[in-house]
Amino acid sequence: MEKWQFAPEMVDSGKTNEVIVAALKAKFGKGISTTKLAEWRATTMDRMATNEKSGRKKMRADKRKYIRKCLIAGLSSYATQQACAQEFGEGCGYDTIMAVQKEVAGDAEAEAAKAEEAIVTVEIPDEVREDEPVESTALAPTVPPPNGSLTDLKAVQAWMKKINAEELTLTDNGDLSMLVRHKFNLGEAE
Amino acid sequence: MSQQDLTRLRLKGVVTCSFARSEATNLGLYRTTTKFPGELNKGEAYLFISKGGNQVLFMFKTVVLEVDVQHRRGDGTNTRGVIDSRRLRLDGGTWHPYMLQNYANEVGIDLIGFKRFEQVHSRMMATKRAKS
C-alpha cells in the first residue's frame, strides 16, 4: 500500500495526527505534514457528512414510499406509524402521513379525472328512442272494481275505459289476482 | 339482412373514446368512470364511438374461452376472457345518433327501443307538416 492510500485510511479510522505520523515513519521511513493531514481530515469529514446526509435522504424517501403503500392498503395512520416503526426501526410523523395521504387522494382524483376525460358519455336524443309501451296491468290492481263486483261485463268495460285499462287480471270469484288472465276487447263487445 | 336474422340487444352505454387505445384498455377506463352503467349481461352491449366520430364499435359481453394445456396461465387456469365486438368504419363524415339503429342493423343487431333513421325522419316530417 502506498503512503497516499495509507494516510487517509488512518484519518478515516479517527487516529490522531501524532499516531498517524508515527505510523507513517515506522512504515515508510518518512512522516507527513500536519497541513496535509488537516486537508485529508476535512475531506473525510465532508465525505462522511455527505454519506450520512444521502443515507438519511434515501431512508426518508423509502419511508415515504412505505407509508404510501400502507395508506393505499387501507391502514389507519396509527397502524401506518406502527408498521413504519417495525420496518425502519423508527416511526414517522403524523404530518408526513397526512401529506402522503393527501398525495394518495390527489392521485386517485387525478386518475378518475383522467378516465372521465378519456371516456365521455354520450346522451342519445329522445327522438331516436321508440315510444315506451303503456304498462296495461299496472293500473288494474290499484283501482277498486265497480261496485265491488266484476260480474257485469258492461260495467267492467265502462270502468276499464274510465281508468284507461286495456287488460284485467281477475280470479273466478271476482278477486283481483295474477293467476287467471281475461282479456276484454272493448270494441268487439259493443 | 332481414329483420329475423338480427340479434336483439339492449344498449347499456354510449361513450366516445380514443380508438388509439385497445378495446380492453377503453373498457377498463370506462369501468373507472362515475357514469359506468355496470357490467354487461347477456343480450346487452356498449357502444364505443371514436373521438373523430368516424368509427362505431359495439362491444358485447366478454366471452370466456377454454384454452388448451400449453396456453394455460401461470396460475394454472385454462380459461380466458375474450372481448366480442363489431366495428363499423364510416366512409366519410361522422356518426349521427339518429342512425344508431341503422349502424346496428349493419352489424347484425337490432337495438331494443331504438328507431331506424327512416322512422325518425318520417316522424320529424310529420310533426313539421302538422305545425305548418
Coordinates of C-alpha atoms in Angstrom, one line a residue:
Chain A
M1 CA 0.0 0.0 0.0
E2 CA 1.3 3.5 -0.9
K3 CA 1.7 6.3 1.6
W4 CA -1.1 8.4 0.0
Q5 CA -3.5 5.5 0.4
F6 CA -2.4 4.5 3.9
A7 CA -2.6 8.0 5.5
P8 CA -6.3 8.8 4.5
E9 CA -7.3 5.4 5.8
M10 CA -5.8 6.2 9.2
V11 CA -7.5 9.6 9.1
D12 CA -10.8 7.9 8.4
S13 CA -10.3 5.5 11.3
G14 CA -10.1 8.5 13.6
K15 CA -6.4 8.3 14.6
T16 CA -4.7 11.5 15.9
N17 CA -2.0 13.3 13.9
E18 CA 0.8 12.1 16.2
V19 CA -0.2 8.5 15.9
I20 CA -0.5 8.8 12.1
V21 CA 2.9 10.5 11.7
A22 CA 4.5 7.8 13.9
A23 CA 2.9 5.0 12.0
L24 CA 4.0 6.5 8.6
K25 CA 7.5 6.9 9.9
A26 CA 7.6 3.3 11.0
K27 CA 6.1 2.0 7.7
F28 CA 7.6 4.3 5.1
G29 CA 10.5 5.9 7.0
K30 CA 9.0 9.4 6.5
G31 CA 6.2 11.3 8.2
I32 CA 3.8 13.8 6.8
S33 CA 3.0 17.5 7.3
T34 CA 0.1 18.4 9.6
T35 CA -1.3 20.7 6.9
K36 CA -1.7 17.8 4.5
L37 CA -3.3 15.7 7.3
A38 CA -5.7 18.6 8.1
E39 CA -6.7 18.7 4.4
W40 CA -7.4 15.0 4.3
R41 CA -9.3 15.2 7.6
A42 CA -11.5 18.0 6.2
T43 CA -12.2 15.9 3.1
T44 CA -13.0 12.9 5.1
M45 CA -15.4 14.8 7.3
D46 CA -17.2 16.2 4.3
R47 CA -17.5 12.8 2.7
M48 CA -18.9 11.3 5.9
A49 CA -21.4 14.1 6.3
T50 CA -22.5 13.7 2.7
N51 CA -22.8 10.0 3.1
E52 CA -24.9 10.4 6.2
K53 CA -27.0 13.0 4.6
S54 CA -27.7 10.9 1.5
G55 CA -28.3 7.9 3.6
R56 CA -30.9 9.8 5.6
K57 CA -32.4 11.2 2.5
K58 CA -32.7 7.7 1.0
M59 CA -34.3 6.4 4.1
R60 CA -36.8 9.3 4.2
A61 CA -37.7 8.5 0.6
D62 CA -38.0 4.8 1.3
K63 CA -40.1 5.6 4.4
R64 CA -42.4 7.8 2.3
K65 CA -42.9 5.0 -0.2
Y66 CA -43.6 2.6 2.5
I67 CA -46.2 4.9 4.1
R68 CA -47.8 5.4 0.7
K69 CA -48.1 1.6 0.3
C70 CA -49.6 1.3 3.8
L71 CA -52.2 4.0 3.2
I72 CA -53.2 2.6 -0.2
A73 CA -53.6 -0.8 1.5
G74 CA -56.1 1.0 3.8
L75 CA -54.2 1.1 7.0
S76 CA -55.0 3.8 9.6
S77 CA -52.5 6.5 10.4
Y78 CA -51.7 4.8 13.8
A79 CA -51.3 1.4 12.1
T80 CA -49.0 3.0 9.5
Q81 CA -46.9 4.5 12.2
Q82 CA -46.6 1.1 13.9
A83 CA -45.7 -0.6 10.6
C84 CA -43.1 2.1 9.9
A85 CA -41.5 1.6 13.3
Q86 CA -41.3 -2.1 12.7
E87 CA -39.9 -1.7 9.2
F88 CA -37.3 1.1 9.7
G89 CA -36.7 1.0 13.5
E90 CA -38.3 4.4 13.9
G91 CA -41.8 5.7 13.4
C92 CA -43.0 8.6 11.3
G93 CA -44.6 11.9 12.0
Y94 CA -48.3 12.4 11.7
D95 CA -47.7 15.3 9.4
T96 CA -45.8 13.1 7.0
I97 CA -48.7 10.6 7.0
M98 CA -51.2 13.4 6.3
A99 CA -49.0 14.8 3.5
V100 CA -48.7 11.3 1.9
Q101 CA -52.5 10.8 2.4
K102 CA -53.1 14.0 0.5
E103 CA -50.9 12.8 -2.3
V104 CA -52.7 9.4 -2.5
A105 CA -56.1 11.1 -2.6
G106 CA -54.9 13.5 -5.2
D107 CA -53.6 10.7 -7.3
A108 CA -56.9 8.8 -7.1
E109 CA -58.8 12.0 -8.0
A110 CA -56.4 12.8 -10.9
E111 CA -56.8 9.2 -12.2
A112 CA -60.6 9.4 -12.1
A113 CA -60.5 12.8 -13.8
K114 CA -58.2 11.3 -16.5
A115 CA -60.6 8.5 -17.1
E116 CA -63.5 10.9 -17.2
E117 CA -61.6 12.9 -19.7
A118 CA -60.7 9.9 -21.8
I119 CA -64.2 8.4 -21.8
V120 CA -67.0 10.8 -22.5
T121 CA -70.6 9.6 -22.0
V122 CA -72.9 10.4 -24.9
E123 CA -76.6 11.3 -24.4
I124 CA -78.8 9.8 -27.0
P125 CA -81.7 12.1 -28.1
D126 CA -85.2 11.0 -27.2
E127 CA -86.3 11.3 -30.9
V128 CA -84.4 8.1 -31.7
R129 CA -85.9 6.1 -28.9
E130 CA -89.1 4.2 -29.5
D131 CA -92.2 5.2 -27.6
E132 CA -92.4 3.4 -24.3
P133 CA -95.4 0.9 -24.3
V134 CA -98.0 1.7 -21.6
E135 CA -98.0 -0.8 -18.8
S136 CA -101.6 -2.1 -19.1
T137 CA -101.7 -4.2 -16.0
A138 CA -100.1 -1.5 -13.8
L139 CA -103.4 0.3 -13.1
A140 CA -105.8 -2.6 -12.6
P141 CA -104.7 -3.8 -9.1
T142 CA -104.5 -0.3 -7.7
V143 CA -108.0 0.7 -8.7
P144 CA -111.1 -0.8 -6.9
P145 CA -113.6 -2.6 -9.2
P146 CA -117.0 -1.0 -9.9
N147 CA -119.5 -1.7 -7.0
G148 CA -117.1 -4.3 -5.6
S149 CA -118.1 -6.8 -8.4
L150 CA -116.7 -7.9 -11.7
T151 CA -119.6 -10.0 -13.0
D152 CA -121.3 -7.2 -15.0
L153 CA -119.4 -7.1 -18.3
K154 CA -120.8 -3.8 -19.4
A155 CA -119.9 -2.2 -16.1
V156 CA -116.4 -3.6 -16.2
Q157 CA -115.9 -2.4 -19.7
A158 CA -117.1 1.1 -18.8
W159 CA -114.8 1.1 -15.7
M160 CA -111.8 -0.1 -17.7
K161 CA -112.4 2.7 -20.3
K162 CA -112.6 5.2 -17.4
I163 CA -109.3 4.1 -15.9
N164 CA -107.8 3.7 -19.3
A165 CA -107.0 -0.1 -18.8
E166 CA -106.6 -2.5 -21.7
E167 CA -106.1 -5.7 -19.7
L168 CA -107.6 -7.0 -16.5
T169 CA -106.5 -9.8 -14.2
L170 CA -109.0 -11.5 -12.0
T171 CA -109.9 -14.8 -10.4
D172 CA -113.1 -16.8 -10.9
N173 CA -114.6 -15.5 -7.6
G174 CA -114.1 -11.9 -8.7
D175 CA -110.9 -11.1 -6.7
L176 CA -108.0 -9.4 -8.4
S177 CA -105.2 -11.8 -9.0
M178 CA -102.2 -12.5 -11.2
L179 CA -103.2 -16.2 -11.7
V180 CA -106.0 -16.1 -14.3
R181 CA -106.0 -13.6 -17.1
H182 CA -109.0 -12.5 -19.0
K183 CA -108.7 -10.1 -21.9
F184 CA -111.6 -7.7 -22.7
N185 CA -111.9 -6.2 -26.1
L186 CA -113.9 -3.0 -25.8
G187 CA -114.6 -2.6 -29.5
E188 CA -115.9 -6.1 -30.1
A189 CA -118.1 -6.2 -27.0
E190 CA -120.0 -3.0 -28.0
Chain B
M1 CA -80.1 -8.7 -43.7
S2 CA -83.7 -9.5 -42.8
Q3 CA -85.2 -8.4 -39.6
Q4 CA -85.4 -12.0 -38.4
D5 CA -81.6 -12.5 -38.7
L6 CA -80.8 -9.6 -36.4
T7 CA -79.8 -10.3 -32.8
R8 CA -81.9 -8.2 -30.4
L9 CA -79.7 -6.4 -27.9
R10 CA -80.2 -3.7 -25.3
L11 CA -77.8 -0.7 -25.5
K12 CA -76.3 -0.2 -22.0
G13 CA -74.0 2.7 -22.5
V14 CA -72.7 5.0 -25.3
V15 CA -69.3 6.7 -24.9
T16 CA -66.7 8.4 -27.0
C17 CA -63.1 7.4 -26.5
S18 CA -59.8 7.3 -28.3
F19 CA -59.5 4.3 -30.6
A20 CA -55.7 4.5 -30.4
R21 CA -56.2 2.5 -27.2
S22 CA -57.1 -1.1 -27.3
E23 CA -60.7 -2.2 -26.6
A24 CA -59.6 -3.8 -23.3
T25 CA -58.0 -0.5 -22.2
N26 CA -61.0 1.5 -23.2
L27 CA -63.3 -0.9 -21.3
G28 CA -61.0 -0.7 -18.3
L29 CA -61.1 3.1 -18.4
Y30 CA -64.9 3.1 -18.8
R31 CA -65.2 0.9 -15.7
T32 CA -63.4 3.6 -13.6
T33 CA -65.7 6.4 -14.7
T34 CA -68.5 7.6 -12.5
K35 CA -71.1 7.0 -15.2
F36 CA -70.2 3.4 -15.8
P37 CA -73.6 1.6 -16.0
G38 CA -72.3 -1.8 -14.8
E39 CA -71.0 -4.9 -16.4
L40 CA -72.7 -6.3 -19.4
N41 CA -75.2 -9.2 -19.2
K42 CA -76.3 -11.5 -22.0
G43 CA -78.2 -9.5 -24.6
E44 CA -76.6 -6.2 -23.7
A45 CA -74.0 -4.1 -25.5
Y46 CA -71.9 -0.9 -25.1
L47 CA -71.4 1.4 -28.0
F48 CA -67.9 3.0 -28.3
I49 CA -67.5 5.9 -30.7
S50 CA -64.1 7.1 -31.8
K51 CA -63.1 10.6 -30.9
G52 CA -63.1 11.5 -34.6
G53 CA -66.6 10.1 -34.9
N54 CA -65.9 8.0 -37.9
Q55 CA -65.9 4.7 -36.2
V56 CA -68.5 3.0 -34.1
L57 CA -67.9 -0.2 -32.1
F58 CA -70.5 -2.4 -30.5
M59 CA -69.0 -4.3 -27.6
F60 CA -70.8 -7.4 -26.2
K61 CA -70.5 -9.5 -23.1
T62 CA -67.0 -10.8 -22.6
V63 CA -66.8 -14.4 -23.7
V64 CA -64.9 -17.0 -21.6
L65 CA -63.0 -19.4 -23.7
E66 CA -61.2 -22.6 -22.6
V67 CA -57.7 -22.9 -23.8
D68 CA -55.5 -25.9 -24.1
V69 CA -52.9 -27.0 -21.6
Q70 CA -50.0 -25.3 -23.4
H71 CA -51.6 -21.9 -23.2
R72 CA -52.6 -22.1 -19.5
R73 CA -51.9 -19.1 -17.4
G74 CA -49.3 -19.1 -14.6
D75 CA -51.9 -19.8 -12.0
G76 CA -53.0 -22.9 -13.8
T77 CA -56.4 -21.7 -15.0
N78 CA -57.3 -22.7 -18.5
T79 CA -60.0 -20.0 -19.3
R80 CA -59.5 -16.7 -21.0
G81 CA -61.9 -13.7 -21.2
V82 CA -62.3 -12.7 -24.8
I83 CA -63.9 -9.4 -25.8
D84 CA -66.5 -9.7 -28.5
S85 CA -67.1 -6.7 -30.7
R86 CA -68.2 -5.4 -34.1
R87 CA -66.8 -2.3 -35.6
L88 CA -68.1 -0.1 -38.4
R89 CA -65.7 2.4 -40.1
L90 CA -67.8 5.1 -41.6
D91 CA -66.6 6.1 -45.0
G92 CA -66.5 9.9 -44.8
G93 CA -68.4 12.0 -42.3
T94 CA -69.1 11.3 -38.7
W95 CA -71.7 9.2 -36.9
H96 CA -75.1 10.6 -36.1
P97 CA -77.3 9.4 -33.1
Y98 CA -80.4 9.2 -35.5
M99 CA -78.5 6.5 -37.4
L100 CA -77.8 4.2 -34.4
Q101 CA -80.3 1.5 -35.3
N102 CA -79.1 1.6 -38.9
Y103 CA -75.5 1.1 -37.8
A104 CA -76.6 -1.7 -35.5
N105 CA -78.6 -3.4 -38.3
E106 CA -75.5 -3.3 -40.5
V107 CA -73.6 -5.4 -38.0
G108 CA -76.5 -7.8 -37.4
I109 CA -78.0 -6.3 -34.3
D110 CA -81.5 -5.0 -33.6
L111 CA -81.2 -2.4 -30.8
I112 CA -84.2 -2.7 -28.5
G113 CA -86.1 0.6 -28.1
F114 CA -84.4 2.4 -31.0
K115 CA -86.0 3.6 -34.3
R116 CA -84.3 3.5 -37.6
F117 CA -83.4 6.7 -39.2
E118 CA -86.2 6.5 -41.8
Q119 CA -88.7 6.3 -38.9
V120 CA -87.2 9.2 -37.1
H121 CA -87.1 11.2 -40.3
S122 CA -90.7 10.5 -41.2
R123 CA -91.9 11.4 -37.7
M124 CA -90.0 14.6 -37.8
M125 CA -91.5 15.5 -41.2
A126 CA -95.0 14.7 -40.0
T127 CA -94.5 16.9 -37.0
K128 CA -93.2 19.7 -39.3
R129 CA -96.2 19.3 -41.6
A130 CA -98.6 19.4 -38.6
K131 CA -97.1 22.6 -37.4
S132 CA -97.2 24.4 -40.7

